[in-house]
Coordinates of N, CA and C in Angstrom, one line a residue:
M1 N -17.4 67.3 152.6 CA -17.5 68.2 151.5 C -17.2 69.6 151.9
V2 N -17.6 70.0 153.1 CA -17.3 71.3 153.5 C -15.8 71.5 153.7
A3 N -15.2 70.5 154.2 CA -13.7 70.5 154.4 C -12.9 70.6 153.0
A4 N -13.4 69.8 152.1 CA -12.8 69.9 150.7 C -13.0 71.3 150.1
L5 N -14.3 71.8 150.1 CA -14.5 73.1 149.6 C -13.8 74.1 150.3
S6 N -13.6 74.0 151.6 CA -12.9 75.0 152.3 C -11.4 75.0 152.0
A7 N -10.8 73.9 151.6 CA -9.5 73.7 151.1 C -9.3 74.5 149.8
A8 N -10.3 74.2 148.9 CA -10.2 75.0 147.6 C -10.4 76.5 147.7
A9 N -11.3 76.8 148.7 CA -11.4 78.3 148.9 C -10.2 78.9 149.6
S10 N -9.5 78.2 150.4 CA -8.3 78.7 151.0 C -7.2 79.1 150.0
L11 N -7.3 78.4 148.8 CA -6.3 78.7 147.8 C -6.8 79.9 146.8
A12 N -8.0 80.2 146.9 CA -8.5 81.3 146.1 C -7.8 82.6 146.5
S13 N -7.5 83.5 145.5 CA -6.9 84.8 145.8 C -7.7 85.9 145.3
D14 N -8.8 85.6 144.6 CA -9.5 86.8 144.2 C -11.0 86.4 144.0
P15 N -11.9 87.4 143.9 CA -13.3 87.0 143.8 C -13.8 86.1 142.8
L16 N -13.1 86.1 141.6 CA -13.4 85.2 140.5 C -13.2 83.8 140.9
Q17 N -12.0 83.5 141.5 CA -11.6 82.2 141.9 C -12.6 81.7 143.0
F18 N -13.1 82.6 143.9 CA -14.0 82.2 144.9 C -15.4 81.9 144.2
A19 N -15.7 82.5 143.2 CA -17.0 82.3 142.5 C -16.9 80.9 141.8
V20 N -15.8 80.6 141.2 CA -15.6 79.2 140.6 C -15.8 78.2 141.7
V21 N -15.2 78.4 142.9 CA -15.3 77.4 144.0 C -16.7 77.3 144.4
A22 N -17.4 78.5 144.5 CA -18.8 78.5 144.9 C -19.7 77.7 143.8
V23 N -19.5 77.9 142.6 CA -20.2 77.0 141.6 C -19.9 75.6 141.8
D24 N -18.7 75.3 142.1 CA -18.4 73.9 142.3 C -19.1 73.3 143.5
G25 N -19.2 74.2 144.6 CA -19.9 73.8 145.8 C -21.3 73.5 145.5
V26 N -22.0 74.4 144.7 CA -23.4 74.2 144.4 C -23.6 72.9 143.7
G27 N -22.7 72.6 142.7 CA -22.7 71.4 142.0 C -22.6 70.1 142.9
A28 N -21.6 70.1 143.9 CA -21.4 69.1 144.8 C -22.6 68.9 145.6
G29 N -23.2 70.0 146.1 CA -24.3 69.9 147.0 C -25.5 69.3 146.2
A30 N -25.7 69.7 145.0 CA -26.7 69.0 144.2 C -26.6 67.5 144.0
L31 N -25.3 67.2 143.9 CA -25.1 65.7 143.7 C -25.4 65.0 145.0
L32 N -25.1 65.5 146.2 CA -25.4 64.9 147.4 C -26.9 64.9 147.6
L33 N -27.5 66.0 147.3 CA -29.0 66.1 147.5 C -29.6 64.9 146.5
G34 N -29.2 64.8 145.3 CA -29.7 63.8 144.5 C -29.5 62.4 145.0
A35 N -28.4 62.2 145.6 CA -28.2 60.8 146.2 C -29.2 60.6 147.4
Y36 N -29.4 61.6 148.1 CA -30.3 61.5 149.3 C -31.7 61.2 148.9
L37 N -32.1 62.0 147.9 CA -33.5 61.9 147.3 C -33.7 60.4 146.8
R38 N -32.7 59.9 146.1 CA -32.9 58.5 145.4 C -32.9 57.6 146.6
F39 N -32.1 57.8 147.7 CA -32.1 56.8 148.8 C -33.4 56.9 149.5
R40 N -34.1 58.0 149.5 CA -35.5 58.1 150.0 C -36.6 57.6 149.1
G41 N -36.3 57.1 148.0 CA -37.2 56.6 147.1 C -37.8 57.6 146.0
R42 N -37.3 58.8 146.0 CA -37.7 59.8 145.1 C -36.8 59.8 143.9
R43 N -36.9 58.8 143.0 CA -35.8 58.4 142.0 C -35.8 59.5 141.0
L44 N -37.0 60.1 140.6 CA -37.0 61.0 139.4 C -36.4 62.3 139.9
A45 N -36.8 62.9 141.1 CA -36.2 64.1 141.5 C -34.7 63.9 141.9
G46 N -34.4 62.7 142.4 CA -33.0 62.5 142.7 C -32.1 62.5 141.4
S47 N -32.7 61.9 140.4 CA -31.9 61.8 139.1 C -31.7 63.1 138.5
I48 N -32.8 64.0 138.6 CA -32.7 65.3 138.1 C -31.6 66.2 138.8
A49 N -31.7 65.9 140.2 CA -30.6 66.7 141.0 C -29.2 66.2 140.6
L50 N -29.1 64.9 140.5 CA -27.7 64.4 140.2 C -27.2 64.9 138.8
A51 N -28.1 64.8 137.8 CA -27.7 65.5 136.5 C -27.4 66.9 136.5
A52 N -28.2 67.6 137.3 CA -27.9 69.0 137.5 C -26.5 69.3 138.2
G53 N -26.3 68.5 139.3 CA -25.2 68.7 140.0 C -23.9 68.3 139.2
F54 N -24.0 67.2 138.5 CA -22.8 66.8 137.6 C -22.5 67.9 136.6
G55 N -23.7 68.4 136.0 CA -23.4 69.4 135.0 C -22.8 70.7 135.5
T56 N -23.2 71.1 136.8 CA -22.7 72.3 137.4 C -21.2 72.1 137.8
V57 N -20.8 70.9 138.3 CA -19.4 70.5 138.6 C -18.6 70.7 137.2
V58 N -19.1 70.2 136.1 CA -18.4 70.2 134.9 C -18.3 71.7 134.4
V59 N -19.3 72.6 134.6 CA -19.2 74.0 134.3 C -18.1 74.6 135.2
A60 N -18.1 74.3 136.4 CA -17.1 74.9 137.4 C -15.7 74.5 136.9
A61 N -15.5 73.3 136.5 CA -14.2 72.8 136.0 C -13.8 73.6 134.7
G62 N -14.8 73.8 133.8 CA -14.6 74.5 132.6 C -14.2 76.0 132.9
L63 N -14.8 76.6 133.9 CA -14.5 78.0 134.3 C -13.1 78.1 134.8
A64 N -12.7 77.0 135.5 CA -11.3 77.0 136.0 C -10.3 76.9 134.9
V65 N -10.6 76.2 133.9 CA -9.7 75.9 132.8 C -9.5 77.2 132.0
V66 N -10.5 78.1 131.9 CA -10.5 79.3 131.1 C -10.2 80.5 132.0
Y67 N -9.9 80.3 133.2 CA -9.6 81.4 134.2 C -8.4 82.1 133.6
P68 N -8.6 83.5 133.5 CA -7.6 84.3 133.0 C -6.3 84.6 133.9
A69 N -5.4 83.7 133.9 CA -4.3 83.8 134.8 C -3.2 83.0 134.2
G70 N -2.0 83.0 134.9 CA -0.8 82.2 134.5 C -1.1 80.6 134.5
L71 N -0.3 79.9 134.1 CA -0.4 78.4 134.0 C -0.5 77.8 135.4
V72 N 0.4 78.3 136.3 CA 0.4 77.7 137.6 C -0.9 78.1 138.4
T73 N -1.3 79.2 138.4 CA -2.6 79.6 139.0 C -3.7 78.9 138.5
R74 N -3.8 78.8 137.1 CA -4.9 78.1 136.5 C -4.9 76.6 136.9
L75 N -3.7 76.0 136.8 CA -3.6 74.5 137.2 C -4.1 74.3 138.6
A76 N -3.6 75.1 139.6 CA -4.0 75.0 140.9 C -5.5 75.1 141.0
L77 N -6.2 76.0 140.3 CA -7.6 76.3 140.4 C -8.4 75.0 139.8
V78 N -7.8 74.4 138.6 CA -8.4 73.4 138.0 C -8.5 72.2 139.1
L79 N -7.3 71.8 139.6 CA -7.1 70.8 140.6 C -8.0 71.0 141.8
G80 N -8.1 72.2 142.3 CA -8.8 72.5 143.5 C -10.3 72.5 143.2
T81 N -10.7 72.7 142.0 CA -12.2 72.5 141.6 C -12.6 71.1 141.3
V82 N -11.8 70.4 140.6 CA -12.2 69.1 140.2 C -12.1 68.1 141.5
G83 N -11.3 68.4 142.5 CA -11.2 67.6 143.7 C -12.4 67.5 144.4
P84 N -13.1 68.6 144.8 CA -14.3 68.4 145.5 C -15.5 67.8 144.6
G85 N -15.5 68.0 143.4 CA -16.5 67.3 142.5 C -16.3 65.8 142.4
A86 N -15.0 65.4 142.4 CA -14.7 63.9 142.4 C -15.1 63.4 143.8
L87 N -14.8 64.1 144.9 CA -15.3 63.6 146.2 C -16.8 63.5 146.3
A88 N -17.5 64.4 145.7 CA -19.0 64.3 145.8 C -19.5 63.1 145.0
V89 N -18.9 62.9 143.8 CA -19.3 61.7 143.0 C -18.9 60.4 143.7
G90 N -17.8 60.4 144.4 CA -17.4 59.3 145.3 C -18.4 59.0 146.5
L91 N -18.9 60.2 147.1 CA -19.8 59.9 148.2 C -21.3 59.6 147.7
V92 N -21.6 59.8 146.4 CA -23.0 59.6 146.1 C -23.4 58.1 146.3
P93 N -22.8 57.1 146.0 CA -21.8 56.9 144.9 C -22.5 56.5 143.7
L94 N -22.0 56.7 142.5 CA -22.7 56.1 141.2 C -22.5 54.6 141.2
R95 N -21.3 54.2 141.7 CA -21.1 52.8 141.8 C -20.3 52.6 143.1
R96 N -20.7 51.7 143.9 CA -20.1 51.7 145.3 C -18.6 51.1 145.1
S97 N -18.3 50.4 144.2 CA -17.0 49.9 144.0 C -15.9 51.0 143.7
W98 N -16.5 52.2 143.2 CA -15.7 53.4 142.9 C -15.5 54.3 144.1
A99 N -16.2 54.1 145.1 CA -16.2 55.1 146.2 C -14.9 55.4 146.7
G100 N -14.2 54.3 147.2 CA -12.9 54.6 147.7 C -11.9 55.1 146.9
R101 N -11.9 54.7 145.6 CA -10.9 55.2 144.7 C -11.2 56.8 144.3
L102 N -12.4 57.1 144.2 CA -12.8 58.4 143.9 C -12.4 59.3 145.1
V103 N -12.6 58.8 146.3 CA -12.2 59.7 147.5 C -10.8 59.9 147.5
A104 N -10.0 58.8 147.2 CA -8.5 58.9 147.1 C -8.0 59.9 146.0
L105 N -8.7 59.8 144.9 CA -8.5 60.7 143.7 C -8.8 62.1 144.0
A106 N -9.8 62.4 144.7 CA -10.2 63.8 145.1 C -9.1 64.3 146.1
T107 N -8.7 63.5 147.0 CA -7.6 63.8 148.0 C -6.3 64.2 147.1
A108 N -6.0 63.3 146.2 CA -4.8 63.6 145.4 C -4.9 64.9 144.6
L109 N -6.0 65.2 144.1 CA -6.2 66.4 143.4 C -6.2 67.7 144.3
L110 N -6.7 67.6 145.5 CA -6.6 68.7 146.4 C -5.2 68.9 146.9
V111 N -4.6 67.9 147.3 CA -3.1 68.0 147.7 C -2.2 68.5 146.5
G112 N -2.6 68.1 145.3 CA -1.9 68.6 144.2 C -2.0 70.1 144.0
A113 N -3.3 70.5 144.2 CA -3.6 72.0 144.1 C -2.8 72.7 145.1
V114 N -2.6 72.2 146.3 CA -1.9 72.9 147.3 C -0.4 72.9 147.0
A115 N 0.1 71.8 146.4 CA 1.4 71.8 146.1 C 1.8 72.8 144.9
V116 N 0.9 72.8 143.9 CA 1.1 73.6 142.8 C 1.0 75.2 143.2
Q117 N 0.0 75.4 144.1 CA -0.2 76.8 144.5 C 1.1 77.3 145.4
G118 N 1.8 76.3 146.0 CA 2.9 76.6 146.8 C 4.1 77.3 145.9
F119 N 4.1 77.1 144.7 CA 5.0 77.7 143.8 C 4.9 79.2 143.6
L120 N 3.7 79.7 144.0 CA 3.4 81.1 143.8 C 3.9 81.8 145.0
A121 N 4.8 82.8 144.9 CA 5.4 83.5 145.9 C 4.4 84.3 146.8
A122 N 3.2 84.7 146.2 CA 2.3 85.5 146.8 C 1.4 84.8 147.7
T123 N 1.4 83.5 147.7 CA 0.6 82.7 148.5 C 1.1 82.5 150.0
G124 N 0.2 82.9 150.9 CA 0.6 82.8 152.3 C 0.7 81.4 152.8
R125 N 1.6 81.2 153.7 CA 1.9 79.8 154.2 C 0.8 79.3 155.0
V126 N 0.1 80.2 155.7 CA -1.0 79.7 156.4 C -2.2 79.3 155.6
S127 N -2.4 79.9 154.5 CA -3.5 79.5 153.6 C -3.2 78.1 153.0
L128 N -1.9 77.9 152.7 CA -1.5 76.6 152.2 C -1.6 75.5 153.2
L129 N -1.3 75.7 154.4 CA -1.3 74.7 155.5 C -2.8 74.4 155.8
V130 N -3.6 75.5 155.8 CA -5.1 75.2 156.1 C -5.7 74.5 155.0
A131 N -5.4 74.8 153.7 CA -5.9 74.0 152.6 C -5.5 72.6 152.7
L132 N -4.1 72.4 153.0 CA -3.7 71.0 153.1 C -4.3 70.2 154.2
V133 N -4.6 70.8 155.3 CA -5.3 70.1 156.4 C -6.7 69.9 156.0
G134 N -7.4 70.9 155.3 CA -8.7 70.6 154.9 C -8.9 69.4 153.9
A135 N -7.8 69.3 153.0 CA -7.9 68.1 152.1 C -7.7 66.9 152.8
V136 N -6.9 66.9 153.8 CA -6.7 65.5 154.6 C -7.8 65.3 155.4
V137 N -8.5 66.3 156.1 CA -9.6 66.0 156.9 C -10.9 65.6 156.0
A138 N -11.0 66.1 154.8 CA -12.0 65.6 153.8 C -11.7 64.2 153.6
W139 N -10.5 63.9 153.2 CA -10.2 62.4 152.9 C -10.5 61.5 154.1
D140 N -10.1 61.9 155.3 CA -10.2 61.1 156.5 C -11.8 60.9 156.7
A141 N -12.6 62.0 156.6 CA -14.0 61.9 157.0 C -14.7 61.1 155.9
A142 N -14.3 61.4 154.6 CA -15.1 60.6 153.6 C -14.7 59.2 153.6
D143 N -13.4 58.8 153.8 CA -12.9 57.4 153.8 C -13.7 56.8 154.9
H144 N -13.7 57.3 156.1 CA -14.4 56.8 157.2 C -15.9 56.5 156.9
A145 N -16.5 57.5 156.3 CA -17.9 57.4 156.0 C -18.1 56.2 154.9
V146 N -17.2 56.2 154.0 CA -17.4 55.0 153.0 C -17.2 53.6 153.7
R147 N -16.2 53.5 154.4 CA -16.0 52.2 155.1 C -17.1 51.9 156.2
L148 N -17.6 52.9 156.9 CA -18.6 52.7 157.8 C -19.8 52.3 157.1
G149 N -20.2 52.9 156.1 CA -21.4 52.5 155.2 C -21.2 51.1 154.7
A150 N -20.1 50.7 154.3 CA -19.9 49.4 153.9 C -20.1 48.3 155.0
D151 N -19.6 48.6 156.2 CA -19.7 47.7 157.3 C -21.2 47.6 158.0
V152 N -21.9 48.8 158.2 CA -23.1 48.7 158.8 C -24.3 49.0 157.9
G153 N -24.0 49.3 156.7 CA -25.1 49.6 155.7 C -25.5 51.1 155.7
R154 N -26.0 51.6 154.5 CA -26.2 53.0 154.4 C -27.5 53.4 155.2
G155 N -28.3 52.6 155.6 CA -29.5 53.0 156.4 C -29.2 53.1 157.9
A156 N -28.0 52.7 158.3 CA -27.8 52.8 159.8 C -27.6 54.1 160.2
A157 N -27.9 54.4 161.5 CA -27.7 55.6 162.2 C -26.2 55.8 162.6
T158 N -25.5 56.6 161.8 CA -24.0 56.7 162.1 C -23.6 58.2 162.4
A159 N -24.5 59.1 162.6 CA -24.2 60.5 162.7 C -23.3 60.7 163.9
G160 N -23.6 60.1 165.1 CA -22.8 60.2 166.3 C -21.4 59.8 166.1
V161 N -21.2 58.6 165.5 CA -19.9 58.1 165.3 C -19.0 59.0 164.4
S162 N -19.8 59.4 163.2 CA -19.1 60.1 162.2 C -18.7 61.6 162.7
T163 N -19.6 62.1 163.6 CA -19.3 63.4 164.2 C -18.1 63.4 165.1
T164 N -18.0 62.3 166.0 CA -16.9 62.2 166.9 C -15.6 62.0 166.0
H165 N -15.7 61.2 165.0 CA -14.4 61.0 164.2 C -14.0 62.4 163.6
L166 N -15.0 63.1 163.1 CA -14.7 64.4 162.4 C -14.1 65.3 163.3
V167 N -14.7 65.5 164.6 CA -14.1 66.4 165.5 C -12.7 66.0 165.9
G168 N -12.4 64.8 166.2 CA -11.0 64.3 166.3 C -10.1 64.7 165.2
S169 N -10.5 64.5 164.0 CA -9.7 64.8 162.8 C -9.4 66.4 162.7
L170 N -10.5 67.2 163.0 CA -10.3 68.6 163.0 C -9.3 69.1 164.0
A171 N -9.4 68.5 165.2 CA -8.5 68.8 166.4 C -7.1 68.5 165.9
V172 N -6.8 67.3 165.4 CA -5.5 67.0 165.0 C -4.9 67.9 163.9
G173 N -5.9 68.3 163.0 CA -5.5 69.2 161.9 C -5.1 70.6 162.5
L174 N -5.9 71.1 163.5 CA -5.5 72.3 164.0 C -4.3 72.4 164.7
V175 N -4.0 71.3 165.4 CA -2.7 71.2 166.1 C -1.5 71.2 165.1
A176 N -1.8 70.4 164.0 CA -0.7 70.3 162.9 C -0.4 71.7 162.4
V177 N -1.5 72.5 162.0 CA -1.2 73.9 161.4 C -0.5 74.8 162.5
V178 N -0.9 74.7 163.7 CA -0.3 75.6 164.7 C 1.3 75.1 164.8
A179 N 1.5 73.8 164.9 CA 2.9 73.3 165.0 C 3.7 73.7 163.8
A180 N 3.1 73.5 162.6 CA 3.9 73.8 161.4 C 4.2 75.2 161.2
V181 N 3.2 76.1 161.6 CA 3.5 77.6 161.5 C 4.5 77.9 162.4
G182 N 4.5 77.4 163.7 CA 5.6 77.6 164.7 C 6.9 77.2 164.3
L183 N 7.0 76.0 163.8 CA 8.2 75.5 163.3 C 8.9 76.3 162.1
Y184 N 8.0 76.7 161.3 CA 8.4 77.5 160.1 C 8.9 78.9 160.5
G185 N 8.3 79.4 161.6 CA 8.7 80.6 162.1 C 10.1 80.7 162.7
V186 N 10.4 79.5 163.4 CA 11.7 79.5 164.1 C 12.9 78.8 163.2
G187 N 12.4 78.2 162.1 CA 13.4 77.5 161.2 C 14.1 78.4 160.3
P188 N 15.0 78.0 159.6 CA 15.9 78.8 158.6 C 15.0 79.5 157.5
S189 N 15.1 80.8 157.3 CA 14.3 81.5 156.4 C 14.6 81.1 154.9
S190 N 15.7 80.5 154.7 CA 16.0 80.2 153.4 C 15.3 79.0 152.8
V191 N 14.6 78.2 153.6 CA 13.9 77.1 153.3 C 12.6 77.5 152.7
P192 N 12.3 77.3 151.3 CA 11.0 77.7 150.7 C 9.9 76.9 151.3
L193 N 8.7 77.5 151.5 CA 7.5 76.9 152.0 C 7.2 75.7 151.0
V194 N 7.4 75.9 149.6 CA 7.0 74.7 148.8 C 7.7 73.4 149.2
S195 N 8.9 73.5 149.7 CA 9.6 72.2 150.2 C 8.7 71.6 151.3
V196 N 8.2 72.4 152.2 CA 7.3 71.9 153.2 C 6.1 71.2 152.7
V197 N 5.5 71.9 151.7 CA 4.3 71.4 151.1 C 4.6 70.2 150.4
A198 N 5.7 70.1 149.7 CA 6.0 68.9 149.0 C 6.2 67.7 149.9
L199 N 6.8 67.9 151.1 CA 7.0 66.9 152.0 C 5.6 66.4 152.5
F200 N 4.7 67.3 152.8 CA 3.4 66.9 153.2 C 2.6 66.1 152.1
A201 N 2.9 66.6 150.9 CA 2.1 66.0 149.8 C 2.7 64.7 149.5
A202 N 3.9 64.4 149.8 CA 4.5 63.0 149.6 C 4.0 62.1 150.7
A203 N 3.7 62.6 151.9 CA 3.3 61.7 153.0 C 1.8 61.4 152.8
F204 N 1.0 62.4 152.2 CA -0.4 62.1 152.0 C -0.7 61.3 150.7
A205 N 0.2 61.4 149.7 CA 0.2 60.5 148.5 C 0.4 59.1 149.0
L206 N 1.2 58.8 150.0 CA 1.4 57.5 150.4 C 0.1 57.1 151.1
L207 N -0.5 57.9 151.9 CA -1.8 57.6 152.5 C -2.9 57.2 151.5
A208 N -3.0 57.9 150.4 CA -3.9 57.8 149.4 C -3.7 56.5 148.8
A209 N -2.4 56.1 148.5 CA -2.0 54.9 147.9 C -2.5 53.7 148.7
L210 N -2.3 53.9 150.1 CA -2.7 52.8 150.9 C -4.2 52.7 151.0
A211 N -4.9 53.8 150.8 CA -6.4 53.9 150.8 C -7.0 53.1 149.6
V212 N -6.4 53.2 148.5 CA -7.0 52.6 147.2 C -6.3 51.2 147.1
G213 N -5.5 50.7 148.0 CA -5.0 49.4 147.8 C -3.8 49.2 146.8
L214 N -3.1 50.3 146.5 CA -2.0 50.2 145.7 C -0.7 49.7 146.4
L215 N -0.8 49.9 147.7 CA 0.3 49.3 148.6 C -0.2 48.4 149.6
P216 N 0.4 47.4 150.0 CA -0.2 46.5 151.0 C 0.0 47.2 152.4
G217 N -1.0 47.1 153.3 CA -0.9 47.7 154.5 C -1.9 47.1 155.4
G218 N -1.6 47.0 156.8 CA -2.5 46.6 157.8 C -3.1 45.2 157.5
D219 N -4.5 45.1 157.8 CA -5.1 43.8 157.6 C -5.0 43.2 156.2
T220 N -4.9 44.1 155.2 CA -4.8 43.6 153.9 C -3.5 42.8 153.7
A221 N -2.4 43.3 154.2 CA -1.2 42.6 154.0 C -1.3 41.4 154.8
R222 N -1.8 41.3 155.9 CA -1.9 40.0 156.7 C -2.8 39.0 156.0
L223 N -3.8 39.4 155.4 CA -4.7 38.6 154.7 C -4.0 37.9 153.4
K224 N -3.2 38.7 152.7 CA -2.5 38.2 151.6 C -1.5 37.2 151.9
R225 N -0.9 37.3 153.1 CA 0.1 36.4 153.6 C -0.6 35.1 154.0

């Protein structure tokens, strides 16, 4: 969730946009708190937190929709706001069968926000790349958590494994940002950054399709054969 919200915050360009992302973060946090409370047997408190969190996420999305700016800026803000909310709902989860698809949907929304924001000339390339890496790290960590929970159960101690996986993802993301910025600096200046973002978006759209089973891959393909 921190990676997803960081991606959305990286795309914010003024205090009002940061405020919308902050409201979204409060809602996502309440959703996760509600899920934790229900898991610990405090069903009433957990249900109240879930309802409050979902309502707050909806409010944040509404604020993004009415944000006073151009269509491109507003669309990027809406996608960047709904993305973390969808991720939080997927991690709760309201229904376990929805978890993987909601995680992939959240990733698609965040990558879409990066791609749309890339059309704005005032957006810095580092911010776009950081946001893109944040979206991918959020997807990787969330997908790993969902799969791990399905394999060993939600009550198992998985903090060590998850932390190691997250550190590896962050390291790869940092290297990718440094390499991309370096290549962009030595490449032809006539190539717009949006083309680079679109290329990344296409690659991660493929990853998202694999994650939700829209395309055969890996063990799934072998099992089908």
